[in-house]
Amino acid sequence: MNEQYLSKRLKAVVSYIPKGAIVADIGSDHAYLPCYAYNNGLIKGAVAGEVNEGPYLSAKKQVEKLGMNDAISVRKGSGLAVIAPKEVNVITVAGMGGGLIRDILEEGKEKLEGVERLVLQPNVAADKIRIWLHKNNWLLISEEILEEDGKIYEVLAAERGNDKSLYQNDKLAAFLLGPYLMKEKNAVFQKKWSHELEKRRKIIKQLESASNNEEKVERKKLILQEIKRIEEGLS
Ligand code: SAM
């Protein structure tokens, strides 16, 4: 990847950034995403945030190499600590687990002032993000599921707003599978959730052959509920 060629996954993230935005890309690693977006005239500027020294230095090197220092500010720090309130209008967080992305949003809540759109790409546990968005008055406006190099990714875009109509019935299934994705049910979605269903059925078998205690009974109950939701989502 570089400023000219971006992975299919990160291109999908970029496609949800409104033209002319000022973006904070949190966990930017090599800053490929903001460099690509700026190089293609898609954004006005960006902050590339990194918590770890190695990726922070890679991002700095990349931005300097391209002479984009005036447009892309590379900063070291955790989550949204690298931005000031109202500094950016779009935040992207890609390539992390859903739990970590949710924690970054939760811990940086006061920095979300002025932010109009979130574009989030969890590698796993997208449900944790959907629940956070729901609880914090962010409306999921679009979802995408895609496969690249044998891995399946989801991209979620959200804006401020009320999502009552989005989660009318089947709220828990929609958190897990994605309200738009479960309507569309494309081939990648079916592949992902057939696999997830199989994984859960295997766990249930293992739990059934093991001796029972309260914790196992509770775990089995939760997994059986998820199986039911996935079966509904796939049907
Ligand atoms: N966003 C890039 C992508 O999608 O290709 C890089 C993803 S990489 C797997 C995750 C990056 O997030 C790492 O470079 C890591 O250092 C950074 N990271 C993890 N936790 C972070 C946090 N709390 N704040 C900022 N960056 C973080």
Coordinates of C-alpha atoms and ligand atoms in Angstrom, one line a residue:
M1 CA 0.0 0.0 0.0
N2 CA 1.0 3.6 -0.5
E3 CA -0.5 7.0 -1.3
Q4 CA -1.5 5.7 -4.8
Y5 CA -2.6 2.2 -4.1
L6 CA -4.8 1.4 -1.1
S7 CA -6.2 -2.0 0.0
K8 CA -9.8 -2.7 -0.9
R9 CA -10.7 -2.5 2.8
L10 CA -9.2 1.0 3.3
K11 CA -10.7 2.1 -0.1
A12 CA -14.1 1.2 1.3
V13 CA -13.4 3.3 4.4
V14 CA -12.3 6.3 2.2
S15 CA -15.5 6.0 0.1
Y16 CA -17.6 7.0 3.2
I17 CA -15.6 10.2 3.8
P18 CA -17.5 13.2 2.4
K19 CA -15.5 15.2 -0.1
G20 CA -13.5 18.1 1.3
A21 CA -13.6 16.8 4.9
I22 CA -10.9 17.3 7.6
V23 CA -10.3 13.9 8.9
A24 CA -8.7 12.4 12.0
D25 CA -7.5 8.9 11.2
I26 CA -6.9 7.2 14.5
G27 CA -4.5 4.3 14.6
S28 CA -3.2 5.5 11.2
D29 CA -0.1 3.3 11.2
H30 CA 1.7 4.3 7.9
A31 CA -0.9 7.1 7.3
Y32 CA -1.7 5.4 4.0
L33 CA -5.4 6.3 4.3
P34 CA -5.0 10.1 4.8
C35 CA -2.1 10.3 2.3
Y36 CA -4.2 8.5 -0.3
A37 CA -7.3 10.6 0.3
Y38 CA -5.3 13.8 0.2
N39 CA -3.3 12.8 -2.9
N40 CA -6.6 12.1 -4.7
G41 CA -8.1 15.5 -3.7
L42 CA -10.7 13.8 -1.6
I43 CA -10.0 15.6 1.7
K44 CA -8.8 19.1 2.7
G45 CA -6.5 17.9 5.4
A46 CA -6.0 15.3 8.2
V47 CA -4.6 14.4 11.6
A48 CA -3.0 11.0 11.7
G49 CA -3.0 9.7 15.2
E50 CA -0.9 6.9 16.5
V51 CA -0.3 5.6 20.0
N52 CA 2.8 3.5 19.3
E53 CA 6.2 4.8 18.5
G54 CA 6.9 2.5 15.5
P55 CA 3.8 3.3 13.5
Y56 CA 3.9 7.0 14.6
L57 CA 7.4 7.2 13.0
S58 CA 6.3 5.4 9.9
A59 CA 3.4 7.8 9.5
K60 CA 5.7 10.8 10.0
K61 CA 8.2 9.4 7.4
Q62 CA 5.5 8.7 4.9
V63 CA 3.9 12.2 5.2
E64 CA 7.3 13.9 5.0
K65 CA 8.3 11.8 2.0
L66 CA 5.2 13.0 0.1
G67 CA 5.7 16.6 1.2
M68 CA 2.2 16.6 2.8
N69 CA 3.3 18.1 6.2
D70 CA 1.1 21.2 5.7
A71 CA -2.0 19.1 5.1
I72 CA -1.5 16.0 7.3
S73 CA -0.5 16.5 10.9
V74 CA 1.0 13.3 12.4
R75 CA 0.5 13.2 16.2
K76 CA 1.4 10.7 18.9
G77 CA -1.2 9.8 21.5
S78 CA -4.0 7.5 22.4
G79 CA -7.3 7.6 20.6
L80 CA -9.0 11.0 20.3
A81 CA -6.5 12.7 22.7
V82 CA -4.6 13.8 19.6
I83 CA -7.3 16.2 18.4
A84 CA -8.9 19.3 19.8
P85 CA -12.7 19.7 19.9
K86 CA -14.1 21.0 16.5
E87 CA -10.7 20.4 14.8
V88 CA -12.0 17.7 12.4
N89 CA -15.4 16.9 11.0
V90 CA -14.8 13.2 10.2
I91 CA -13.1 10.5 12.2
T92 CA -11.9 7.2 10.8
V93 CA -10.8 4.3 12.9
A94 CA -9.8 1.1 10.9
G95 CA -8.2 -2.2 11.4
M96 CA -8.8 -2.7 15.1
G97 CA -11.3 -4.8 17.1
G98 CA -14.7 -3.5 17.7
G99 CA -14.2 -3.3 21.5
L100 CA -11.1 -1.1 21.1
I101 CA -12.8 1.2 18.6
R102 CA -15.8 1.5 21.0
D103 CA -13.4 2.4 23.9
I104 CA -11.6 5.0 21.8
L105 CA -15.0 6.7 21.1
E106 CA -16.2 6.4 24.6
E107 CA -12.9 7.7 26.2
G108 CA -12.8 10.6 23.7
K109 CA -16.4 11.6 23.8
E110 CA -15.8 15.3 24.5
K111 CA -13.6 15.5 21.3
L112 CA -16.6 14.5 19.2
E113 CA -17.9 18.0 19.2
G114 CA -18.0 19.2 15.6
V115 CA -17.6 15.7 14.2
E116 CA -20.3 15.0 11.7
R117 CA -19.4 11.5 10.5
L118 CA -17.7 8.5 11.9
V119 CA -16.3 5.8 9.6
L120 CA -15.4 2.7 11.5
Q121 CA -13.9 -0.5 10.3
P122 CA -13.7 -3.2 13.0
N123 CA -12.0 -6.5 12.2
V124 CA -14.2 -8.3 14.7
A125 CA -17.0 -7.5 17.1
A126 CA -18.8 -4.8 15.0
D127 CA -21.8 -5.3 17.4
K128 CA -19.9 -3.5 20.2
I129 CA -19.7 -0.4 17.9
R130 CA -23.4 -0.6 16.9
I131 CA -24.4 -0.7 20.5
W132 CA -22.2 2.3 21.4
L133 CA -23.6 4.3 18.4
H134 CA -27.1 3.4 19.4
K135 CA -26.6 4.5 23.1
N136 CA -24.8 7.7 22.1
N137 CA -27.3 9.1 19.5
W138 CA -25.3 8.3 16.4
L139 CA -27.3 7.0 13.5
L140 CA -25.8 4.2 11.5
I141 CA -26.3 5.5 7.9
S142 CA -24.5 2.7 6.0
E143 CA -22.7 -0.6 6.3
E144 CA -20.6 -2.6 4.0
I145 CA -19.1 -6.1 4.2
L146 CA -16.3 -7.2 2.1
E147 CA -13.7 -9.9 1.6
E148 CA -10.0 -9.3 1.0
D149 CA -7.2 -11.9 1.0
G150 CA -9.5 -14.4 2.7
K151 CA -10.5 -12.1 5.5
I152 CA -13.9 -10.5 5.9
Y153 CA -14.3 -6.9 7.1
E154 CA -17.2 -4.6 7.9
V155 CA -17.3 -0.9 7.5
L156 CA -19.8 1.2 9.4
A157 CA -20.6 4.9 8.7
A158 CA -22.6 7.0 11.2
E159 CA -23.9 10.5 11.6
R160 CA -25.6 12.1 14.5
G161 CA -29.3 11.3 14.7
N162 CA -32.1 9.1 16.0
D163 CA -32.0 5.5 15.0
K164 CA -35.4 4.4 16.3
S165 CA -36.6 3.3 12.9
L166 CA -33.5 1.3 12.3
Y167 CA -33.9 -1.0 15.2
Q168 CA -37.6 -1.5 15.3
N169 CA -37.9 -5.3 15.6
D170 CA -35.1 -7.8 16.1
K171 CA -32.9 -5.2 17.9
L172 CA -30.4 -7.8 19.2
A173 CA -30.0 -9.6 15.9
A174 CA -29.5 -6.3 14.1
F175 CA -26.8 -5.3 16.6
L176 CA -25.0 -8.5 16.0
L177 CA -25.4 -8.8 12.2
G178 CA -25.9 -5.2 11.1
P179 CA -29.4 -3.8 10.2
Y180 CA -28.5 -3.0 6.6
L181 CA -26.3 -6.0 6.1
M182 CA -28.9 -8.5 7.2
K183 CA -31.4 -6.9 4.8
E184 CA -29.0 -7.1 1.9
K185 CA -27.7 -10.6 2.8
N186 CA -25.0 -10.6 0.2
A187 CA -22.7 -13.5 -0.5
V188 CA -19.9 -12.3 1.9
F189 CA -22.4 -11.8 4.7
Q190 CA -23.8 -15.3 4.2
K191 CA -20.2 -16.7 4.2
K192 CA -19.3 -14.9 7.4
W193 CA -22.4 -15.8 9.3
S194 CA -22.5 -19.4 8.1
H195 CA -19.0 -19.8 9.5
E196 CA -19.9 -18.0 12.7
L197 CA -22.9 -20.3 13.1
E198 CA -20.7 -23.4 12.7
K199 CA -18.3 -22.0 15.3
R200 CA -21.0 -21.5 17.8
R201 CA -22.6 -25.0 17.2
K202 CA -19.2 -26.6 17.8
I203 CA -18.8 -24.7 21.1
I204 CA -22.3 -25.9 22.2
K205 CA -21.3 -29.5 21.4
Q206 CA -18.1 -29.1 23.5
L207 CA -20.1 -27.5 26.3
E208 CA -22.6 -30.3 26.3
S209 CA -19.9 -32.9 26.6
A210 CA -18.2 -31.1 29.5
S211 CA -19.5 -31.1 33.1
N212 CA -21.9 -28.3 33.9
N213 CA -21.4 -25.4 36.3
E214 CA -23.3 -22.1 36.5
E215 CA -20.8 -20.3 34.3
K216 CA -21.0 -22.9 31.6
V217 CA -24.8 -22.9 31.7
E218 CA -24.9 -19.1 31.3
R219 CA -22.4 -19.2 28.5
K220 CA -24.4 -21.9 26.7
K221 CA -27.5 -19.8 27.1
L222 CA -25.8 -16.8 25.5
I223 CA -24.4 -18.7 22.6
L224 CA -27.8 -20.4 22.0
Q225 CA -29.4 -17.0 21.8
E226 CA -26.7 -15.8 19.3
I227 CA -27.3 -19.0 17.2
K228 CA -31.0 -18.2 17.1
R229 CA -30.3 -14.6 16.0
I230 CA -27.8 -15.7 13.3
E231 CA -30.3 -18.3 12.0
E232 CA -32.9 -15.6 11.8
G233 CA -30.5 -13.2 10.1
L234 CA -29.5 -15.9 7.5
S235 CA -33.0 -17.0 6.8
Ligands
SAM1 N1 -5.7 2.0 10.4 C1 -4.7 1.2 9.8 C2 -5.3 0.2 8.9 O1 -6.5 0.0 9.0 O2 -4.6 -0.5 8.0 C3 -3.8 0.4 10.8 C4 -4.4 -0.7 11.5 S1 -3.3 -1.4 12.7 C5 -3.8 -3.0 12.7 C6 -3.9 -0.7 14.2 C7 -3.1 0.5 14.6 O3 -3.8 1.2 15.7 C8 -1.7 0.2 15.1 O4 -0.8 0.9 14.4 C9 -1.7 0.6 16.6 O5 -0.5 1.2 17.0 C10 -2.8 1.7 16.6 N2 -3.5 1.8 17.9 C11 -4.0 0.9 18.7 N3 -4.6 1.4 19.7 C12 -4.6 2.8 19.5 C13 -5.1 3.9 20.3 N4 -5.7 3.7 21.4 N5 -4.9 5.1 19.8 C14 -4.2 5.3 18.6 N6 -3.7 4.3 17.9 C15 -3.9 3.0 18.3

